[in-house]
Structures are given as structure tokens and as C-alpha cells.
Coordinates of C-alpha atoms in Angstrom, one line a residue:
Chain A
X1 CA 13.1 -7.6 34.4
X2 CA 15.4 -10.5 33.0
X3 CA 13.6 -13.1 31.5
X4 CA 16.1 -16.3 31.6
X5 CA 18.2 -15.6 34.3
X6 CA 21.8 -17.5 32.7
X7 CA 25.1 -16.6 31.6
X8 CA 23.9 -13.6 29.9
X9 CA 21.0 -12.1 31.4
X10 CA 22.8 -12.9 34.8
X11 CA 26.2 -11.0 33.6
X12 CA 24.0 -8.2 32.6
X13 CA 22.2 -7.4 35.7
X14 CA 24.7 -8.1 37.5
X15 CA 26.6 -5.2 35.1
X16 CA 23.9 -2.8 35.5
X17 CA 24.0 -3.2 38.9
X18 CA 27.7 -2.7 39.1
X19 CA 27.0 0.6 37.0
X20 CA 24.5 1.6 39.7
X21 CA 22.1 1.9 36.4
X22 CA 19.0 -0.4 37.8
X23 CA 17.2 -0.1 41.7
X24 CA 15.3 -3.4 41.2
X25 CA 15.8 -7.0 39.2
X26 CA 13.3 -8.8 38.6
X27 CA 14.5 -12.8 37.1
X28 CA 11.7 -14.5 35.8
X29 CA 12.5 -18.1 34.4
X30 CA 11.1 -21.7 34.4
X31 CA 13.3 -23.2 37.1
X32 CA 12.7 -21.9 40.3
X33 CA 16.5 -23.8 41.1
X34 CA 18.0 -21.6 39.1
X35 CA 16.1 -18.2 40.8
X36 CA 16.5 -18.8 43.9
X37 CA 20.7 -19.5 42.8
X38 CA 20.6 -16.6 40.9
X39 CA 19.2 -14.6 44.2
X40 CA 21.6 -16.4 46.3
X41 CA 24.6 -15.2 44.2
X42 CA 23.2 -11.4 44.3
X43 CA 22.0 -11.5 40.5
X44 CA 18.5 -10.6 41.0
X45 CA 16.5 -9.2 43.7
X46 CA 13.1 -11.2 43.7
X47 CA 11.8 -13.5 41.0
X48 CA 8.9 -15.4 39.8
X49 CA 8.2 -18.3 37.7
X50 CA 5.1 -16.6 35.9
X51 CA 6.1 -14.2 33.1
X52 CA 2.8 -12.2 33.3
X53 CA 3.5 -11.5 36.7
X54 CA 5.3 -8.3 38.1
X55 CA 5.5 -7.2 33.9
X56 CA 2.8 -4.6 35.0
X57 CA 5.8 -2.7 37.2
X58 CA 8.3 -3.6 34.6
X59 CA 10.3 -0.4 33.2
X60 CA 12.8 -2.1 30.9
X61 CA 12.7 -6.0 30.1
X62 CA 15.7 -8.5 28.5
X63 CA 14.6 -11.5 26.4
X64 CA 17.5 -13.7 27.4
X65 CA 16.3 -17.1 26.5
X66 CA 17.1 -19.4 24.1
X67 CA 15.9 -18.4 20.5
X68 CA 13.4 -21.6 20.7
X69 CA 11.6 -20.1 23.5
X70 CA 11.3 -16.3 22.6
X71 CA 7.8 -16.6 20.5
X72 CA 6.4 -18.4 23.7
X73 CA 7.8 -16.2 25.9
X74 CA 6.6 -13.2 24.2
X75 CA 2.9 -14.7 23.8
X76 CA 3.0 -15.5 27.5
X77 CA 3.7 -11.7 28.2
X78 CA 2.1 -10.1 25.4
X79 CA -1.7 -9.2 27.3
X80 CA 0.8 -7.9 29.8
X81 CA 3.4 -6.1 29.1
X82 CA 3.3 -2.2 29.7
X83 CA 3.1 -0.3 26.2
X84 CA 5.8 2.0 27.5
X85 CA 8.1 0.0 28.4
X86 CA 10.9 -1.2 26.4
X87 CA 11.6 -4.6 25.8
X88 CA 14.8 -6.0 24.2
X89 CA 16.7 -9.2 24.0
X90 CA 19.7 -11.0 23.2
X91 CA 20.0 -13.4 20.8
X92 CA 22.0 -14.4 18.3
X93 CA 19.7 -14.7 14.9
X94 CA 18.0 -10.7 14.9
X95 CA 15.4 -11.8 12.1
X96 CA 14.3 -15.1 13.7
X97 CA 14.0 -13.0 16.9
X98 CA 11.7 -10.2 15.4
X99 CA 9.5 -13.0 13.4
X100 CA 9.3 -14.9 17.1
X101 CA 8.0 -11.4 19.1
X102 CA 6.2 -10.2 16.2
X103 CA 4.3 -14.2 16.3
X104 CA 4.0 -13.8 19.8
X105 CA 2.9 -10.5 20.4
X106 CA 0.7 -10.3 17.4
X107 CA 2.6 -7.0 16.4
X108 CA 5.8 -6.0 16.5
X109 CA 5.9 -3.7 19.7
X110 CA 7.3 -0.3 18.5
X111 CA 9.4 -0.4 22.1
X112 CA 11.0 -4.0 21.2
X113 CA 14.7 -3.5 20.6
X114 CA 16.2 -6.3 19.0
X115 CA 20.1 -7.1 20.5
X116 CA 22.9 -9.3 20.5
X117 CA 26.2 -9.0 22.7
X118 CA 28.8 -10.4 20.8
X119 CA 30.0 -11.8 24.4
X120 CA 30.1 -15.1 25.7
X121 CA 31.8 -17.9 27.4
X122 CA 31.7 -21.2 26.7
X123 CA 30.4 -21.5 30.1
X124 CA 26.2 -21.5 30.3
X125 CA 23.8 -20.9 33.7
X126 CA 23.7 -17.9 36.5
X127 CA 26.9 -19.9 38.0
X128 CA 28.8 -18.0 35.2
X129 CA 27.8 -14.9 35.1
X130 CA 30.1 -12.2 35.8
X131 CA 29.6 -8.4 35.7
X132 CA 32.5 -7.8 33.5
X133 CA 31.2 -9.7 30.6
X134 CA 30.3 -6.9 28.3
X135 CA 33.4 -4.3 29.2
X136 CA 34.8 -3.2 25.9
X137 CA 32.6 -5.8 23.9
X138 CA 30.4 -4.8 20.8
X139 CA 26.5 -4.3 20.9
X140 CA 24.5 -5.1 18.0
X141 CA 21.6 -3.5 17.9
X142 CA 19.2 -4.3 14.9
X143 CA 15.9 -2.1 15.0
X144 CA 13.0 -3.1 12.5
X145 CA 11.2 -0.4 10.5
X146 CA 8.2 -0.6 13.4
X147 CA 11.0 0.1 16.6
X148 CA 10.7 3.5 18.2
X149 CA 14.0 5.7 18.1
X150 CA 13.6 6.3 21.7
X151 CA 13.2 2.7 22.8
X152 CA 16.1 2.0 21.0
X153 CA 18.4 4.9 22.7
X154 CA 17.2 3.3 25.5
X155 CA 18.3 0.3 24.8
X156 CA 21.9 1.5 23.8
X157 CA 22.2 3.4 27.1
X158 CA 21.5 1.0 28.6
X159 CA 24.5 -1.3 27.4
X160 CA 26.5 1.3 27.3
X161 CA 26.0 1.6 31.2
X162 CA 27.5 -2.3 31.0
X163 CA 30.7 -1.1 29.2
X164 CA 29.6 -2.3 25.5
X165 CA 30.4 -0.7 22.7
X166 CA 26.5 -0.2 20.8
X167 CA 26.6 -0.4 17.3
X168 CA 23.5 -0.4 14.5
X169 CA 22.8 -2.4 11.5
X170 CA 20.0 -4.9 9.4
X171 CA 18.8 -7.6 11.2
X172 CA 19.2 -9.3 7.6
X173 CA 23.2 -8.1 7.6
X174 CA 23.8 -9.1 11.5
X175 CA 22.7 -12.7 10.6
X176 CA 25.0 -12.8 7.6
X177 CA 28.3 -11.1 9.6
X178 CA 27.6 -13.6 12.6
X179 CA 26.7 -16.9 10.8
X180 CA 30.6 -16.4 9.2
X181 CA 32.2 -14.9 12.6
X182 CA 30.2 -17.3 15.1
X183 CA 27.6 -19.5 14.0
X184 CA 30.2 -21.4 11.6
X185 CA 33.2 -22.0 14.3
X186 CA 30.8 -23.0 16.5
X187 CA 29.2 -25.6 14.1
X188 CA 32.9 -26.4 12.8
X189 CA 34.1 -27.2 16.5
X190 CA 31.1 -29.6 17.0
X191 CA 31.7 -31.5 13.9
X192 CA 35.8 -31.7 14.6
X193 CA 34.7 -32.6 18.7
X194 CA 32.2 -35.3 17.6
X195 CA 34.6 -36.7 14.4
X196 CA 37.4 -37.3 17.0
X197 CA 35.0 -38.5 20.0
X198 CA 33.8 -41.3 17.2
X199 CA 36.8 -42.3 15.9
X200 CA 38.0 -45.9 17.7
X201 CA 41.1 -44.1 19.4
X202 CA 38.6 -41.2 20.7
X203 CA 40.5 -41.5 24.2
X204 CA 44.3 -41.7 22.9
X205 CA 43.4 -38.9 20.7
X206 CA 41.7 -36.8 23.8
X207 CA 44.7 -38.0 25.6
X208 CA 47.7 -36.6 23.6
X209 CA 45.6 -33.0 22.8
X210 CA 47.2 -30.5 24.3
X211 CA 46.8 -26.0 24.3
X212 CA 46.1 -25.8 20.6
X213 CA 43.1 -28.4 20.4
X214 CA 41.7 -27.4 24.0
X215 CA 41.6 -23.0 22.4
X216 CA 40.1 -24.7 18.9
X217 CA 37.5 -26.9 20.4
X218 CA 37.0 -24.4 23.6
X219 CA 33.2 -23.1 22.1
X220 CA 32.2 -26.8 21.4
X221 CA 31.3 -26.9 25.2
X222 CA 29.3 -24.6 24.9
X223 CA 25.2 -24.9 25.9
X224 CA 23.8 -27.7 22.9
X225 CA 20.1 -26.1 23.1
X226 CA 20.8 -23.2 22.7
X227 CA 23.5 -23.9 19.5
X228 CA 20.5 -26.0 18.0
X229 CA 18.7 -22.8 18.4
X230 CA 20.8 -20.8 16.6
X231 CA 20.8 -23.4 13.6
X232 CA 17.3 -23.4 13.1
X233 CA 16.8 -20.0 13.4
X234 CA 19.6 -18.6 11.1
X235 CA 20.0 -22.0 8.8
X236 CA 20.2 -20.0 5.7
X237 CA 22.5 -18.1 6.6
X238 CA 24.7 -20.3 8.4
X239 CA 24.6 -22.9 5.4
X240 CA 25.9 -20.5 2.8
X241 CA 29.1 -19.5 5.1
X242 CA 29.2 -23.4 5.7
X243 CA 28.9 -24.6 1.9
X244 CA 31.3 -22.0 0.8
X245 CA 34.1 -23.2 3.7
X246 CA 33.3 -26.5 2.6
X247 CA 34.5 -25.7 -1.1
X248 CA 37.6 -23.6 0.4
X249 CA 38.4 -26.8 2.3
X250 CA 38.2 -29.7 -0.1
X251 CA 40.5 -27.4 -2.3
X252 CA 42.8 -26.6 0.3
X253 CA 42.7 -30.5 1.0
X254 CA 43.8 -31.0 -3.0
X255 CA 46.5 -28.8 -2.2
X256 CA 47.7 -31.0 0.1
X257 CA 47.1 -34.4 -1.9
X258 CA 49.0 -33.4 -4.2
X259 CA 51.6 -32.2 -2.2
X260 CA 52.3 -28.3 -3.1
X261 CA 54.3 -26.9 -0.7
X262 CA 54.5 -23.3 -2.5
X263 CA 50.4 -23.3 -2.4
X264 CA 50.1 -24.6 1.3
X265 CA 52.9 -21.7 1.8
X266 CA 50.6 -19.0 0.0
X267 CA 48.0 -20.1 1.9
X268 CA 48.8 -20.8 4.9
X269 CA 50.8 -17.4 5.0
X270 CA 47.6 -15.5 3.9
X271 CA 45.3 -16.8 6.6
X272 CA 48.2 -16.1 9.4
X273 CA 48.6 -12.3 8.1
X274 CA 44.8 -12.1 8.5
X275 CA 44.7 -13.5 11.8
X276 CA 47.4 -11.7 12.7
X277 CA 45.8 -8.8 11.9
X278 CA 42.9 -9.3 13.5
X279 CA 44.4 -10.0 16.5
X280 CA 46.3 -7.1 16.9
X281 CA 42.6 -5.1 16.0
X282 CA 41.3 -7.1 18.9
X283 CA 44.5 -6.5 21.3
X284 CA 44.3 -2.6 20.7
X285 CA 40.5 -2.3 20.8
X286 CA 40.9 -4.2 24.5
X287 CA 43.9 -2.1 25.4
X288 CA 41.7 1.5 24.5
Chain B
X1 CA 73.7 -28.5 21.0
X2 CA 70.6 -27.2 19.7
X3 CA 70.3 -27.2 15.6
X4 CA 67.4 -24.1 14.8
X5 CA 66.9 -22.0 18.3
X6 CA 63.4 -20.9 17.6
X7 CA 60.5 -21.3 20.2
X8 CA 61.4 -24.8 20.3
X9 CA 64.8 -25.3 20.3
X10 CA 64.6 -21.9 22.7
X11 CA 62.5 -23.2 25.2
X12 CA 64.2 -26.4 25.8
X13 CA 67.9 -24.6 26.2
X14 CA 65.9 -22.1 28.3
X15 CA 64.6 -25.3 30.4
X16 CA 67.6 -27.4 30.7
X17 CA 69.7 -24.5 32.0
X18 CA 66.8 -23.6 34.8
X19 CA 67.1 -26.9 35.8
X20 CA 70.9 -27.1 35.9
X21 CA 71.0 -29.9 33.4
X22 CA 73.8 -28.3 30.7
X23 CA 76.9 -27.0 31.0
X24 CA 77.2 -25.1 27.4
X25 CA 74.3 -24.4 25.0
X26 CA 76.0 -23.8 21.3
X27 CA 72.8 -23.0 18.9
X28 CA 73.6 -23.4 15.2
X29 CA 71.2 -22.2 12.8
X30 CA 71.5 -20.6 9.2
X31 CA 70.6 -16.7 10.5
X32 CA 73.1 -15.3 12.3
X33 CA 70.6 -12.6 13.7
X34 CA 68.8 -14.9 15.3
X35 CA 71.5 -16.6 16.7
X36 CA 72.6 -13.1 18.1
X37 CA 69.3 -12.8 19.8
X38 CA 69.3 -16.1 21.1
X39 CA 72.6 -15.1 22.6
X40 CA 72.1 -11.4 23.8
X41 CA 68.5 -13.4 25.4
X42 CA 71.0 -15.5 27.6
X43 CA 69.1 -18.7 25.3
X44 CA 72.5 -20.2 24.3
X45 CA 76.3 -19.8 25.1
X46 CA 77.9 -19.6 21.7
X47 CA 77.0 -20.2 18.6
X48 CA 78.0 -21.0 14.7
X49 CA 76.1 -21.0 11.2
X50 CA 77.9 -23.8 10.4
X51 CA 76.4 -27.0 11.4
X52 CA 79.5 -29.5 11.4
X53 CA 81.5 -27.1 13.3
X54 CA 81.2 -27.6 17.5
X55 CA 79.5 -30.6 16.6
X56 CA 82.6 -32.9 17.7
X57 CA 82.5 -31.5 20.8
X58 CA 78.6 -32.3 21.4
X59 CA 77.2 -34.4 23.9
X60 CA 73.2 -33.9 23.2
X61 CA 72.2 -32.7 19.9
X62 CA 68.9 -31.5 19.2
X63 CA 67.1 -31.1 15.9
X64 CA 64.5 -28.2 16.2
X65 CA 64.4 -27.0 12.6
X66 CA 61.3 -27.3 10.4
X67 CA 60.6 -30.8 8.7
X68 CA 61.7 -29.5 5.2
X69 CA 65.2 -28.9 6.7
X70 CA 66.2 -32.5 8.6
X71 CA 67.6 -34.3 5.9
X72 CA 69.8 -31.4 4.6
X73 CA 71.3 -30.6 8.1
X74 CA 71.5 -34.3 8.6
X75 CA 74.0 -34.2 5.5
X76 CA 75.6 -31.7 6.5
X77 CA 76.6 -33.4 10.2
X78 CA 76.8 -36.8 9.1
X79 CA 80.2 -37.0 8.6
X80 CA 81.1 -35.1 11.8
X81 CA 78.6 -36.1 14.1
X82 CA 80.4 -38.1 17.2
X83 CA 78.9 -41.8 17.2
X84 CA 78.5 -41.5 21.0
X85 CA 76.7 -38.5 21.6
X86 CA 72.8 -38.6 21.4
X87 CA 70.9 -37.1 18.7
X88 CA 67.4 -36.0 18.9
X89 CA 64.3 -33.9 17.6
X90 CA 61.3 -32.1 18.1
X91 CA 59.5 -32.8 14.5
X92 CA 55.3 -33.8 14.5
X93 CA 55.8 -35.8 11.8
X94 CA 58.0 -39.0 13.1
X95 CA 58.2 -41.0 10.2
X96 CA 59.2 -38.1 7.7
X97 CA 61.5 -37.1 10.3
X98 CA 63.3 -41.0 10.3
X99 CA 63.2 -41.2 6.7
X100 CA 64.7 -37.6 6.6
X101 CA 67.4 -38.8 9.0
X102 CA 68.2 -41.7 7.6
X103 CA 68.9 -40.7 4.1
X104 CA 70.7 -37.6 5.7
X105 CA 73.3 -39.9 7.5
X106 CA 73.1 -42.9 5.0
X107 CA 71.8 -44.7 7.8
X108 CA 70.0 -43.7 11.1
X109 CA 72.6 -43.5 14.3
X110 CA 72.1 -46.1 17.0
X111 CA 72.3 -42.8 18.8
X112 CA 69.2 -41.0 17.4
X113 CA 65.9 -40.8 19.3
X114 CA 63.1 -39.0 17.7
X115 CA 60.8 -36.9 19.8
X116 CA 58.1 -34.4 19.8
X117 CA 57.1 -32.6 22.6
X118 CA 53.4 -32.1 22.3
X119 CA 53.8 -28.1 23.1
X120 CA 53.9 -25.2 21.9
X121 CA 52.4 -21.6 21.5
X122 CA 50.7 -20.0 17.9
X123 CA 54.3 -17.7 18.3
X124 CA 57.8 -18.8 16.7
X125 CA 60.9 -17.3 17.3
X126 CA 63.6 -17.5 19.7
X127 CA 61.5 -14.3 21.1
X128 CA 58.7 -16.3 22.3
X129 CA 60.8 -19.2 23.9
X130 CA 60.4 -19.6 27.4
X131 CA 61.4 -22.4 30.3
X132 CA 58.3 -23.9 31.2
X133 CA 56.8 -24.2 28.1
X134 CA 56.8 -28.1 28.7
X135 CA 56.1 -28.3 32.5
X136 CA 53.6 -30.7 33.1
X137 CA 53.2 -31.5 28.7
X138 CA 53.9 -34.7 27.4
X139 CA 56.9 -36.0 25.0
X140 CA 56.3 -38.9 23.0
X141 CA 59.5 -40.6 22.0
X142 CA 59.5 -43.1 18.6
X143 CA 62.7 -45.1 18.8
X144 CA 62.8 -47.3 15.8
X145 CA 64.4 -51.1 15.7
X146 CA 67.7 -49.8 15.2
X147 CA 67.7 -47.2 18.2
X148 CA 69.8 -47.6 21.3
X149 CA 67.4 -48.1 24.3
X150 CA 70.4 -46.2 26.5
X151 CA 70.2 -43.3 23.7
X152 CA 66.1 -43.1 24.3
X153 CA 67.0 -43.4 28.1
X154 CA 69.1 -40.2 27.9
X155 CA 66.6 -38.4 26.0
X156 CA 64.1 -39.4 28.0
X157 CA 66.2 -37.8 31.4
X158 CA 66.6 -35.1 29.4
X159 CA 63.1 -34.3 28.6
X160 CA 61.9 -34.7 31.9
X161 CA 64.4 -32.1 33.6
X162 CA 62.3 -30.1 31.4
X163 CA 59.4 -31.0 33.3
X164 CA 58.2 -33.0 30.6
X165 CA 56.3 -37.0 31.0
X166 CA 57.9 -39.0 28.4
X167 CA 55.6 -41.6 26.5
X168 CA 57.0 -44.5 23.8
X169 CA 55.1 -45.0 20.5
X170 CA 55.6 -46.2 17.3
X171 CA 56.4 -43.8 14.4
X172 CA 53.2 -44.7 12.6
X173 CA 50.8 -44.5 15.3
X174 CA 52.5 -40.9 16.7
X175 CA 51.5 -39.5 13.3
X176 CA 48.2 -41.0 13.1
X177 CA 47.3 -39.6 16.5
X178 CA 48.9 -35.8 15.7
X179 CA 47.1 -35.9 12.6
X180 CA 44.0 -35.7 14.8
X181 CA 44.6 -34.2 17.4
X182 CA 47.1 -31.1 15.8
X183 CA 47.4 -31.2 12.3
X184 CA 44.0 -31.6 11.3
X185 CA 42.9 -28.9 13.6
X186 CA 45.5 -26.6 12.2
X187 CA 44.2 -27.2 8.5
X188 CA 40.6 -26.3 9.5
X189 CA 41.9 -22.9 11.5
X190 CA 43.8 -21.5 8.2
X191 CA 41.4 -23.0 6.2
X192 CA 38.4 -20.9 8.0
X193 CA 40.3 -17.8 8.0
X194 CA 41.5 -17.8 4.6
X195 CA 37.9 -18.6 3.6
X196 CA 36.4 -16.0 5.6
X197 CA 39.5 -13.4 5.1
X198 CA 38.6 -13.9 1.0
X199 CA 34.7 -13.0 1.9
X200 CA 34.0 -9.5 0.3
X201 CA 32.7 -8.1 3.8
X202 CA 36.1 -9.9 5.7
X203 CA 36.7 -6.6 7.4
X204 CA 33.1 -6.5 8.8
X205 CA 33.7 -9.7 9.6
X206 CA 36.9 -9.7 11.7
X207 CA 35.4 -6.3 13.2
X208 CA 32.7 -8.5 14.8
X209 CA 34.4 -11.4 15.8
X210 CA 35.0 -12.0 19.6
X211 CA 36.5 -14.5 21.9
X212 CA 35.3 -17.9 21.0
X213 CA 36.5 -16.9 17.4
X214 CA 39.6 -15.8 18.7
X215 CA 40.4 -18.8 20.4
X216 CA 39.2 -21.1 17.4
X217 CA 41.5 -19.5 15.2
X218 CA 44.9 -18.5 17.4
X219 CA 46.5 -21.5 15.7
X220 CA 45.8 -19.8 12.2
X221 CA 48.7 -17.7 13.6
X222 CA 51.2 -20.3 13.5
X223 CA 54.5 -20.5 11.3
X224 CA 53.2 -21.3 7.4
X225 CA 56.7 -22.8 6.7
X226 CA 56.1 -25.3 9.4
X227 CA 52.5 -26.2 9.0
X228 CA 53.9 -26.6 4.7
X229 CA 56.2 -29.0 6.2
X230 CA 54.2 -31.2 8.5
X231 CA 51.2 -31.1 5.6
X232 CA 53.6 -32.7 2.9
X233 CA 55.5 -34.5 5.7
X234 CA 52.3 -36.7 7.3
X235 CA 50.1 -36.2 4.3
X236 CA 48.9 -39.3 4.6
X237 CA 47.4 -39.4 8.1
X238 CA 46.5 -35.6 7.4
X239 CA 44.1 -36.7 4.7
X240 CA 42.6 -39.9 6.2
X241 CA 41.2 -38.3 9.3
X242 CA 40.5 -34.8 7.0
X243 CA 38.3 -37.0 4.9
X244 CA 36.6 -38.6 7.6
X245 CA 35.9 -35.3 8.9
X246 CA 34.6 -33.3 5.9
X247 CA 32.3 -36.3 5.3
X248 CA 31.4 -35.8 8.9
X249 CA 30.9 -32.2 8.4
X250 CA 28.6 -32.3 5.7
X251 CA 26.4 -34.7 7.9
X252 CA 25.8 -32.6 10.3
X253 CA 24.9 -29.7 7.1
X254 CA 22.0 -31.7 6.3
X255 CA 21.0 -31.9 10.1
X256 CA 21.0 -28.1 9.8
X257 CA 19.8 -28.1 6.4
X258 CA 16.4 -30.3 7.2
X259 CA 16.4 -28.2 10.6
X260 CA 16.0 -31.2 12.4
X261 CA 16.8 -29.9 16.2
X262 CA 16.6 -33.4 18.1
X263 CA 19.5 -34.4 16.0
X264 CA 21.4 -31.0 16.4
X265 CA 21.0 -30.9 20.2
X266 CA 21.7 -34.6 20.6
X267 CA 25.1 -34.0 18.2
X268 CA 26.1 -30.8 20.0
X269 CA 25.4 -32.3 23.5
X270 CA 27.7 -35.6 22.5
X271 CA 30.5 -33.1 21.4
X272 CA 30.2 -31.4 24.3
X273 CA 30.1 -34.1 27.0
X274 CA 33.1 -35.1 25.2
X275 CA 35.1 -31.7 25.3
X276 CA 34.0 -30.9 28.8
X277 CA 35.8 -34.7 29.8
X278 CA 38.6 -33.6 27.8
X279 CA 39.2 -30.5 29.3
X280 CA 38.4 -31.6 32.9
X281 CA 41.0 -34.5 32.2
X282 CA 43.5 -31.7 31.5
X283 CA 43.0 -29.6 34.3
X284 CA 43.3 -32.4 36.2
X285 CA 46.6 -33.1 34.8
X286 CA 47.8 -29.6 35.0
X287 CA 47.0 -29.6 38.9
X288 CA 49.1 -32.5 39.5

């Protein structure tokens, strides 16, 4: 059962079916557009509109909305859901996502997994979705104190089945590694996008950008609702990575003032090696 | 003649010989391993350390060293550079580079036409050169008062046997442009990484970092000794639109920071309609 049938929950059933790990999927979303396009393309097998619906025959069930929407969700389905049955979901802020079930269901169900694929495109909706998505990618899986042991084996099997790697830790630590590894770029590209767009030669500027700017700004297409999402729900976070890089770069911005070429050297040296380095991590781990 | 055969310099000899448009390559640079390479890759014909040698010879130069370096190998031709043969180069900062040329010479040739490709890969090296690296990119040429409009005609020719479109600007308003578009961009991408490499938990931190972050920071791997040079050569234009942005930046903090979503999504969604017409624009102009 995928609840918001889109980039993500799309590329995962359509994984899982791949892996031959799943007999039926159920979509279950607002838009009955985006259903019926999801069961044209082969994504999911019958759908409904009604979340309490069909959650009585449900054996394992995705949260893949967007963070605003997972406490409503979960209250709509809470009277519902099957005790048994394990329930995860895959968003990007794993503390505001156990407050919004925990709110919505009353409790925290000891079978709710909390998740997050660090996958994406820039690219949003069922149009996208592509049953490669998660091969070789890291699974975060953040189990609260309440969260059965079993539910959450079941949870990793069942990613594994797409080709993730599964990997454990603190809702409180995931928030803190992702607001500095995604949340920031994301809010950084945003900023630079809307600067230039403002800025009375937006379409010379636009017009002379080539390879570099198009890779830097890529994730600044990506889906506004559900980056505003992701702000509210992991703003503490997020601001302390953001103050801090704010700080590096007014310094890094004296640096250049005042016109130190052995400091912009240093510097700029030090952040290619690391990026160097973490390319190369990156290359090998997709090469494995 | 190409002065400083890296991925530059490289690509362009690489270009003009697929498209029959030189007889000879000579590459003069300071390392004579890399001139070796250049040689055993079939990049150049012959080549010298010494920069007034072969020169007389020349009928298209081409500067493709980093900024720091064009006034000191202007010196070092001026007094053996032939008056008729056309001098250019590939610099991003085209003011620095005139200035740099014209104390190098004592006065800038009639014959000198600068240039700067706007392509180019997070690689350097001779290694990474290849011929179509400015298929389908755009050149922008700055001739100043004193430039021969037959000189920019031949560099023009030249660059579009590359596969290059040529486009005329002033110096001023070429660096005011690549400030936004390139340089600025570049600052933020080391500027991020260094900030985040320096976090206690940066190997967490690149451990979980995917695509989008991959992308947002591949320019973090560019050459530091040319990124030194272009911050101290357009310094200026660098830290007028860096200023504008940071104040931008910490705008869109206090969005986050009062968690006001209608502002966040209506930001993100104006930076994105604004990317996605970018990128479309370029895709477009790639399928041409």
C-alpha cells in the first residue's frame, strides 16, 4: 500500500515489483489524475482516493507524502490500519515524521518504521519514477524506542529487496547529518536561483550559464512543497548548518576583499581534496 | 600556438585539428611533462618551454594559462611576438586579462582579441581535454578600442570551427555577468564543502551525501590556482553580486527561521520556474 503515489513511492513499487518482492499495489492519493497515471504506467495495480479504504487487507504500507501531510494522513488511517502490519515512510526530517504519526495515530504504532532513501531526482510525480532509483543507494532507517525489532527487519528487507543499502541511526542524528548533506544545498541553490532570477539582467545571466551553473542549481527544480516541508519540519536543524555556512562564507568573502591569494589557495585546495575524496568514495561505492 | 595546454588550451588544439583548421600545433608551457603528454596524446605537434621561441613562426596564438600568469608570459613574448599574427585567450576575467596584456606588451597589439569560452569540465589537465568540449557552447569575445576588427574576425572563425557561437561584449559587462553566473557559484561550492569538510562529523557527512549533493558541489573540484586567480582577478564583480546574495540568503533564514511556509513555497516555486526555464532553454539549445 503506497500512500502518495510520486517520484518515490512510484520508484519503489515499481522496485519491488522488479524484485518480484510484492503480488499486489495498492496507490492511495488525493488526485485520482495522478492514480489512474500511475496505473496506466504499471506503478500500481488498483487505487483509491480514501486512505481508510483497502488498509484492512494491507500487509505493509509507505508514507510517501510530503512531511506536511503525514500527521493527517496518519489520523485518516489510524481507526484503520491493521495492528500487524507494518507501516513505514519516507521522509526526509525522521523526528518531525515520528511527532506527525505519533499526533495522528494517538500512539506511536510499535510496527511504524521511520525511513528515508537518500535518493532522489530533481524530478517530482509518478511520470518520474523509475525502478532503479534506490540500486546501490543508502537507507536510513531511524526506529524510536516504541518500534518493534521485527517491524523494522521488515522494513530493511524490504529495501534491501529494492537494492538499498539499510543503515540504522537517531532520528535526532539523521536530521543533523541531512540538514548539512541535503537540506542546506538545497536551501543554498534556491537562494542563488532566486538572487540571479531577481537581479535586472536575470535573462543575460540565465543566458550565458552553462554545465557548471545547470549541476549547481540542478536540485533548485526540485518540488517547492515539499522543500517548504522539509524547512518547517527540520528548521533547527537546518538553521544551525545554515548560520554556521553563513559565518564560513562572509569570511571566505573577506578573504577575497582583501585579496589573499595564499588563503583563497589554502582554501580552495582544501575543499577540492574533500570533494575529491568524496567523489572517489561515491565512484567506488557505485562501481561495488 | 597554444601558451599552457591544459583542458583548455587541450581541447581547443584537440578541436581545430578534428576540424582540419591547423596545420602545426606547437604548445609551450613551463612543465615539460606535460608538454610530453600533450604530445605522446597526439594534442600538439612540437613543443618548447620557452615562450619566445617558435613564436616568430606563429600564426594564431592562444593564451590558456591561469590569470596570475598573462602578464608574465606576455613579457616574455612581447618582444618576439610577430605584429601580424593574432593573439588570443581563454581567461573569465576580461578586464584583468587586458590590463595583464597590456602592461605585458607595454601596450595591447592591435592583434589581440580576448576571449572566453564559456566551457569547461570540474577536471584540468591536458588529460581531460577533449574536441567537443565547445560544440554547441558559446565564446564571448571583448575587443577593446584599440582591437583590430579583422583580428576579432579571425578569432571569431576560429572559434566557431570549434563548434563554438561567438558573442561580442564589453570587458566590463563579460565579468559582471561571469561573476554571476560562474564565479559566484564557484565561491559558494568551496565555500560549502570546506564548511561542511571542517564539521567534526564531515565523514558522516560525505558518507551520506548523494546525487543532488554531488552535483551541487562537482565544481568544488575545480583547479584552486585558477579559481585564486579569477577571485583576485574580477574581485570586484565577485563581491557585488556575493553581497547581494548573502543578504539574500539570510532573507530567506528568517523565512525558515519564523517557519513561515507560504513564503518558503512561494520562494522555492519562483526559483524553480526560473531553473526549469533555464534548463529547458539549454536543452533546447543543445538540440539545435
Amino acid at each position: 500500500m503506497i500512500f502518495g503515489v510520486g517520484l518515490i513511492g512510484g520508484s519503489m513499487a515499481l522496485a519491488l515489483r522488479a524484485a518480484g518482492g510484492v503480488s499486489e499495489v495498492v496507490g492511495c492519493s488525493r488526485s485520482e489524475a495522478n492514480l489512474k497515471e500511475a496505473q496506466r504506467l504499471g506503478v500500481i495495480d488498483r487505487w483509491t482516493t480514501a486512505p481508510a479504504q483497502a488498509c484492512t487487507e494491507a500487509d505493509i504500507g509507505v508514507l510517501a507524502v510530503p512531511l506536511g501531510s503525514m500527521q493527517g494522513l496518519s489520523a485518516a488511517i489510524a481507526e484503520h490500519w491493521p495492528s500487524e502490519a507494518v507501516l513505514t515512510d519516507v521522509g526526509s526530517s525522521k523526528q518531525a515524521v515520528l511527532d506527525a504519526v505519533r499526533a495522528g495515530f494517538g500512539e506511536l504504532p510499535r510496527n511504524f518504521v521511520a525511513g528515508h532513501p537518500i535518493a532522489g531526482t530533481e524530478r517530482s510525480g509518478v511520470q518520474a519514477a523509475f525502478a532503479s532509483l534506490f540500486q546501490d543507494r543508502l537507507v536510513i532507517l531511524t526506529p524510536a524506542d516504541e518500534t518493534s525489532p521485527l517491524a523494522a527487519e521488515r522494513v530493511a528487507a524490504m529495501w534491501r529487496a529494492t537494492g538499498a543499502r539499510v543503515e540504522f541511526m537517531t532520528p535526532a542524528h539523521h536530521d543533523h547529518i541531512l540538514a548539512a548533506t541535503s537540506h542546506m544545498p538545497h536551501v543554498l541553490a534556491f537562494a542563488l536561483v532566486e538572487s540571479l532570477a531577481r537581479m535586472s539582467e536575470s535573462d543575460e545571466i540565465f543566458h550565458y550559464a552553462a554545465g557548471g551553473f545547470r549541476d549547481f542549481t540542478r536540485i533548485a527544480s526540485s518540488d517547492p512543497v515539499v522543500w517548504r516541508d522539509i524547512c518547517l519540519a527540520n528548521r533547527d536543524a537546518i538553521l544551525d548548518v545554515l548560520q554556521r555556512f553563513q559565518g564560513d562564507l562572509d569570511g571566505l568573502r573577506q578573504v577575497i576583499a582583501r585579496g589573499d591569494g595564499a588563503e583563497l589557495e589554502a582554501r580552495f585546495g582544501f575543499a577540492k581534496d574533500a570533494r575529491d575524496r568524496f567523489s572517489e568514495k561515491m565512484q567506488a561505492q557505485l562501481d561495488q
